Short mmCIF file of C-alpha atoms in Angstrom, two decimals:
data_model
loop_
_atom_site.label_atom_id
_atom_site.label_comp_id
_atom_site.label_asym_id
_atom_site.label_seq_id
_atom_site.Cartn_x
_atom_site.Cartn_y
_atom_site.Cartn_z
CA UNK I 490 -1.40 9.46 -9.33
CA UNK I 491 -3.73 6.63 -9.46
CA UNK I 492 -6.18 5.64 -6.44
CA UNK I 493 -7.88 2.01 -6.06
CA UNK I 494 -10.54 1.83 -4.00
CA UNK I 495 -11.74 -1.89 -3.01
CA UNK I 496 -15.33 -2.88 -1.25
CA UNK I 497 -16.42 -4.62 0.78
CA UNK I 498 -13.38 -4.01 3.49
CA UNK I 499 -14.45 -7.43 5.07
CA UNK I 500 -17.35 -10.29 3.14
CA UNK I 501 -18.11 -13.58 5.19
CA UNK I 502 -20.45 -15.95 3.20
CA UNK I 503 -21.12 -19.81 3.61
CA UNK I 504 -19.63 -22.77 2.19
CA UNK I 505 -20.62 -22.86 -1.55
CA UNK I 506 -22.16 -19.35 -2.07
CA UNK I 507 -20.07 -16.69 -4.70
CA UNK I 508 -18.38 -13.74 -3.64
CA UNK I 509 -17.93 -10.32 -5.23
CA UNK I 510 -15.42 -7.86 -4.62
CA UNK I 511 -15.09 -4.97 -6.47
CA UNK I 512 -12.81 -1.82 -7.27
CA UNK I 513 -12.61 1.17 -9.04
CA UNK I 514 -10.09 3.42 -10.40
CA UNK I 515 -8.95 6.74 -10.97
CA UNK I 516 -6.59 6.65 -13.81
CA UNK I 517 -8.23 5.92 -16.82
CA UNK I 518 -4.82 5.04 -18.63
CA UNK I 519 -4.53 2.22 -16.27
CA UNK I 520 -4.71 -1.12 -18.26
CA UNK I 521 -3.57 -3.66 -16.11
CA UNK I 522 -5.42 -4.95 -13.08
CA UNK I 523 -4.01 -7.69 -11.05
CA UNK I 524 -5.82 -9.36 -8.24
CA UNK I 525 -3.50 -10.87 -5.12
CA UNK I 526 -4.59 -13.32 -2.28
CA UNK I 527 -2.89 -13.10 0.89
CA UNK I 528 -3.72 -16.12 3.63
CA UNK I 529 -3.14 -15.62 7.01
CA UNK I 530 0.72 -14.84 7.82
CA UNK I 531 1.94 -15.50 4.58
CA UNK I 532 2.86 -13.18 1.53
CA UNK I 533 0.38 -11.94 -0.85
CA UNK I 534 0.38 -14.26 -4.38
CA UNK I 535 -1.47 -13.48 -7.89
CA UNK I 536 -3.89 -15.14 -8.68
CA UNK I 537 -5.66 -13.52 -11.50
CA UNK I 538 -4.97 -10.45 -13.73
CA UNK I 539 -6.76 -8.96 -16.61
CA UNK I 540 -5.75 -6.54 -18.90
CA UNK I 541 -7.53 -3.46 -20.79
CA UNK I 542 -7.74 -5.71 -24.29
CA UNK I 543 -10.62 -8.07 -22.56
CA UNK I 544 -13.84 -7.77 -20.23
CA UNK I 545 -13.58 -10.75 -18.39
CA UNK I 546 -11.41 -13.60 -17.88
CA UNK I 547 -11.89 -16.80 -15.82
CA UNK I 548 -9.60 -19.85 -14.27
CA UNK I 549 -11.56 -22.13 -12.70
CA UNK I 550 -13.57 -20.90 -10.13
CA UNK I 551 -12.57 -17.66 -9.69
CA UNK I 552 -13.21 -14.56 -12.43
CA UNK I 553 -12.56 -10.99 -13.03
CA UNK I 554 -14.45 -8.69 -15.22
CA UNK I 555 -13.51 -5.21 -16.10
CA UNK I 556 -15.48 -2.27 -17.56
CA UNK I 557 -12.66 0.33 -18.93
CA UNK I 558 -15.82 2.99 -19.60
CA UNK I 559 -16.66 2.98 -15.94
CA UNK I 560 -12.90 2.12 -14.27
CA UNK I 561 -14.29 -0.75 -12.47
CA UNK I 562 -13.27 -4.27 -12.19
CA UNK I 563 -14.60 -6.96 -10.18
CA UNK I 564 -13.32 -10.62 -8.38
CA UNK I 565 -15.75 -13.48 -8.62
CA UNK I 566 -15.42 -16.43 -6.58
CA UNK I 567 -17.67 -19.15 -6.95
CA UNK I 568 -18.21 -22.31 -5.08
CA UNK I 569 -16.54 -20.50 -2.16
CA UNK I 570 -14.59 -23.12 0.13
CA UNK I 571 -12.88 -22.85 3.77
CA UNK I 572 -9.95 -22.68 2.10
CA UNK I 573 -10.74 -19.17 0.04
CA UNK I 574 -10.53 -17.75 3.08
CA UNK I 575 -7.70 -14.95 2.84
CA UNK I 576 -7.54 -10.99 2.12
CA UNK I 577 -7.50 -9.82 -1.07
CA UNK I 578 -6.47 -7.39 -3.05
CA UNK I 579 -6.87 -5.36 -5.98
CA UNK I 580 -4.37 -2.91 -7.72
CA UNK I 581 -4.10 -1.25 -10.99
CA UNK I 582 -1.01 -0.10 -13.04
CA UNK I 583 -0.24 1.28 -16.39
CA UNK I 584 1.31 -0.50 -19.07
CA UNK I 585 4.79 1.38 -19.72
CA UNK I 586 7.95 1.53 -18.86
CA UNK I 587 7.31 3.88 -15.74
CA UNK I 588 4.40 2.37 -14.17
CA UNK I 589 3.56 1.15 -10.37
CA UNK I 590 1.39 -0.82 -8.92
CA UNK I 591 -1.05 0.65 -6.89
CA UNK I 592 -2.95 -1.12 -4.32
CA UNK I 593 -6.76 -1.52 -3.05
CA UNK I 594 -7.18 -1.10 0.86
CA UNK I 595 -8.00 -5.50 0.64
CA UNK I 596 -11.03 -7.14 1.35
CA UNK I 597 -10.95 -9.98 4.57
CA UNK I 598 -13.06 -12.93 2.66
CA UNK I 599 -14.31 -15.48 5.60
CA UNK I 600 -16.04 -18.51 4.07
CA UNK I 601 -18.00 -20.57 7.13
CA UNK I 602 -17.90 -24.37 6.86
CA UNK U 523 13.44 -22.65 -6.83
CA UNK U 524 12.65 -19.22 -7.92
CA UNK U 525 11.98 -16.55 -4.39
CA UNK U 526 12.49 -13.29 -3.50
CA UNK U 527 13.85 -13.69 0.08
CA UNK U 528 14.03 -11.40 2.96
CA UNK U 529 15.66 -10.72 6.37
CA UNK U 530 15.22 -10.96 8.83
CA UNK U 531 12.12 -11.67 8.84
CA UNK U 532 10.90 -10.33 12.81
CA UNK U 533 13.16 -7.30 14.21
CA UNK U 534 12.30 -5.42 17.30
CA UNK U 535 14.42 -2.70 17.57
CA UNK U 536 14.44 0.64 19.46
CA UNK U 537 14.13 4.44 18.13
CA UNK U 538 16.78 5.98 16.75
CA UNK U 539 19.36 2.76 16.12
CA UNK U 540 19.61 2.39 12.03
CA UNK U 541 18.67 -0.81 10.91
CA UNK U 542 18.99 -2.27 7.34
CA UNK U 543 15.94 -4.68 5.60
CA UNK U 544 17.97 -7.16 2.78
CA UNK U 545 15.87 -8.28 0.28
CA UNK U 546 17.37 -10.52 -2.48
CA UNK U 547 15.74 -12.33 -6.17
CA UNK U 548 17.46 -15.16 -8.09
CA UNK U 549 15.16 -14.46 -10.82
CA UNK U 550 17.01 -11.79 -12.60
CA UNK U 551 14.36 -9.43 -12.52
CA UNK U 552 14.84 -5.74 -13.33
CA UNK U 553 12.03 -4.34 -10.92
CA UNK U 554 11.78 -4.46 -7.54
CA UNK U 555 9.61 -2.59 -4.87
CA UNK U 556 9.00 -2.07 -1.20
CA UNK U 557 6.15 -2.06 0.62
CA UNK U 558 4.84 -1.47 3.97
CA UNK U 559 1.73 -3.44 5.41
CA UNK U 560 -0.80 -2.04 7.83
CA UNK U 561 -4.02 -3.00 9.02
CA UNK U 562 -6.99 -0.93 7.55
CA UNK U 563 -4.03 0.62 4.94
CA UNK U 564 -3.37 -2.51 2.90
CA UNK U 565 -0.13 -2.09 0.72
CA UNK U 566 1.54 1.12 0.50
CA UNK U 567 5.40 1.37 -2.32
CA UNK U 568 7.72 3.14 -0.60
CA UNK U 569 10.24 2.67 -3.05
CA UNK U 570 10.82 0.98 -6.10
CA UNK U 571 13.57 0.20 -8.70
CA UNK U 572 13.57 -0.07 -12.37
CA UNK U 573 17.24 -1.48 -12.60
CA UNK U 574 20.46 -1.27 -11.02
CA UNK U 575 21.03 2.30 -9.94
CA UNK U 576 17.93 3.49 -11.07
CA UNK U 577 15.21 3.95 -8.01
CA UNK U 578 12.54 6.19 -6.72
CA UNK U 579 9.95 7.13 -4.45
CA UNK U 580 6.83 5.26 -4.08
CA UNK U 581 3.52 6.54 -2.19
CA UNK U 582 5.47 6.38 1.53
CA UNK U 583 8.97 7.19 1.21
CA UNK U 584 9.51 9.52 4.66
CA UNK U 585 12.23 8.01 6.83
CA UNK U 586 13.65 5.44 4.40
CA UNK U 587 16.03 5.16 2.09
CA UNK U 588 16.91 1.91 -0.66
CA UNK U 589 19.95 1.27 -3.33
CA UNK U 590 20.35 -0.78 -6.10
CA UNK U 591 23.94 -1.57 -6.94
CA UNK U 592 23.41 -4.90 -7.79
CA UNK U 593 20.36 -6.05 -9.94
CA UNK U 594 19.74 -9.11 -7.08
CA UNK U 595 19.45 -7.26 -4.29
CA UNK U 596 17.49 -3.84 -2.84
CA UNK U 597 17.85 -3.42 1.25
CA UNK U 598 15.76 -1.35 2.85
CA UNK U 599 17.29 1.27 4.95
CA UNK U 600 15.66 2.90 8.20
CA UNK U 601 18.46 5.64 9.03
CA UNK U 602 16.74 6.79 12.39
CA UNK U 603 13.50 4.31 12.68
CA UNK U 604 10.98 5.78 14.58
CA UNK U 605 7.40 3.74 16.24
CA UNK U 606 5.22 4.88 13.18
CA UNK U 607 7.31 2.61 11.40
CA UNK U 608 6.39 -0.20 12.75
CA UNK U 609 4.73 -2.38 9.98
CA UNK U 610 4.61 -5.65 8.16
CA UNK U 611 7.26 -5.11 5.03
CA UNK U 612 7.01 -6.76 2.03
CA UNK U 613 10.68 -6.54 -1.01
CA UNK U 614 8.45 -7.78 -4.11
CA UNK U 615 10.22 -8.37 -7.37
CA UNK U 616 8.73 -8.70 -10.94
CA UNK U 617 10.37 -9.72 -14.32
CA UNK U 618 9.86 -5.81 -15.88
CA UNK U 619 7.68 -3.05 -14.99
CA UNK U 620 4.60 -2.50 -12.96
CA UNK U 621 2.74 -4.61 -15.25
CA UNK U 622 4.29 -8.13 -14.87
CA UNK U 623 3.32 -10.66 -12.01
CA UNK U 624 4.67 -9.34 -8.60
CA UNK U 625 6.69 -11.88 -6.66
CA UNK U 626 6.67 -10.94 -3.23
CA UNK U 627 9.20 -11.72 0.01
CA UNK U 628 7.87 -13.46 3.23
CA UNK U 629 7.55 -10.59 4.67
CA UNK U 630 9.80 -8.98 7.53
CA UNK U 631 7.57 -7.62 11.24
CA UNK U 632 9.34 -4.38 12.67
CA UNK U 633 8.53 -3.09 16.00
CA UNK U 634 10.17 0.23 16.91
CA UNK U 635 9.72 0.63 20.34
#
């Protein structure tokens, strides 16, 4: 089955810096890559995805890129705020009619004020 | 308002005593998953569904068992819980299969003590 593995496990950076977190995966049928944020206590929600069709893709300030040839796709935040702070995670999936997601192990983002 | 809703959502319970997780959408999706939360583990399926009366195992499926008779709801089902199971468990719904945005439940905390 497929494995996602997400670094860093935990990234603190200040106020206005980017962040990078990255996974890679083992299935290279996989061609859909979802990224979820989960704040503190609450439920994880997506907030990105990408599929196998496109290298990057961007909404605001946050953006994923993906590089099929290597299995690896990445989260960019820029402008970090207080308010990014949250885990995320990463997870991969196959595009048919018998596919799961699979999860990353989440990366703990801390932005400092 | 479109939610996938859980119950309850904290449960302390003791080993042994069955216990029954309901999950429930009222956005007529056909998929819908379990997962279990733990720190260091991040999500894990235990079970999923791909439609009424259709379901299967996920990664974790030891010690719990799910049904599907109606397309809006898939309990979780802990026949004889025992302490490993305690976890953070997430119902999460989406509109097909694996590769369509994941709505998750607020989550339900189990302590088997």
């Amino acid at each position: 089955g497929e494995n996602v593995e997400q670094h860093p496990s935990t990234l603190s950076v200040q106020e206005g810096d980017s962040a990078v977190i990255k996974c890679t995966y083992s299935d290279s049928a996989s061609n859909y890559f979802p990224w979820y944020k989960q704040e503190l206590g609450k439920r994880p929600q997506l907030i990105i995805d990408i599929r196998s069709n496109v290298g990057e893709k961007k909404d605001q300030r946050i953006a994923v890129t993906l590089n099929k040839t290597a299995k690896h796709f990445s989260l960019h935040i820029t402008e970090t705020q207080p308010e990014d702070s949250a885990v995320y995670f990463c997870a991969a999936t196959l595009n048919s009619g018998y596919s799961t997601l699979t999860f990353g192990k989440g990366t703990m983002l801390l932005v400092s004020p | 308002e479109a939610q996938v809703t859980q119950n309850p959502r904290y449960l302390i319970t003791v080993t042994g005593k069955k216990l029954t997780v309901t999950c429930s959408q009222n956005m007529n999706h056909e998929y819908m998953s379990w997962y279990r939360q733990d720190p260091g583990l991040g999500l894990r399926q235990i079970y999923y569904s791909m439609n009424v009366e259709v379901t299967d195992k996920g990664d974790v499926p030891e010690g719990y068992k799910v049904s599907r008779k109606e397309k809006r709801n898939f309990p979780l089902i802990l026949e004889s819980p025992s302490p490993n199971q305690t976890s953070l468990y997430f119902c999460a719904s989406s509109l097909s299969t694996g590769n369509t945005e994941a709505f998750f439940g607020q989550g339900t905390r189990l302590t088997v003590v």
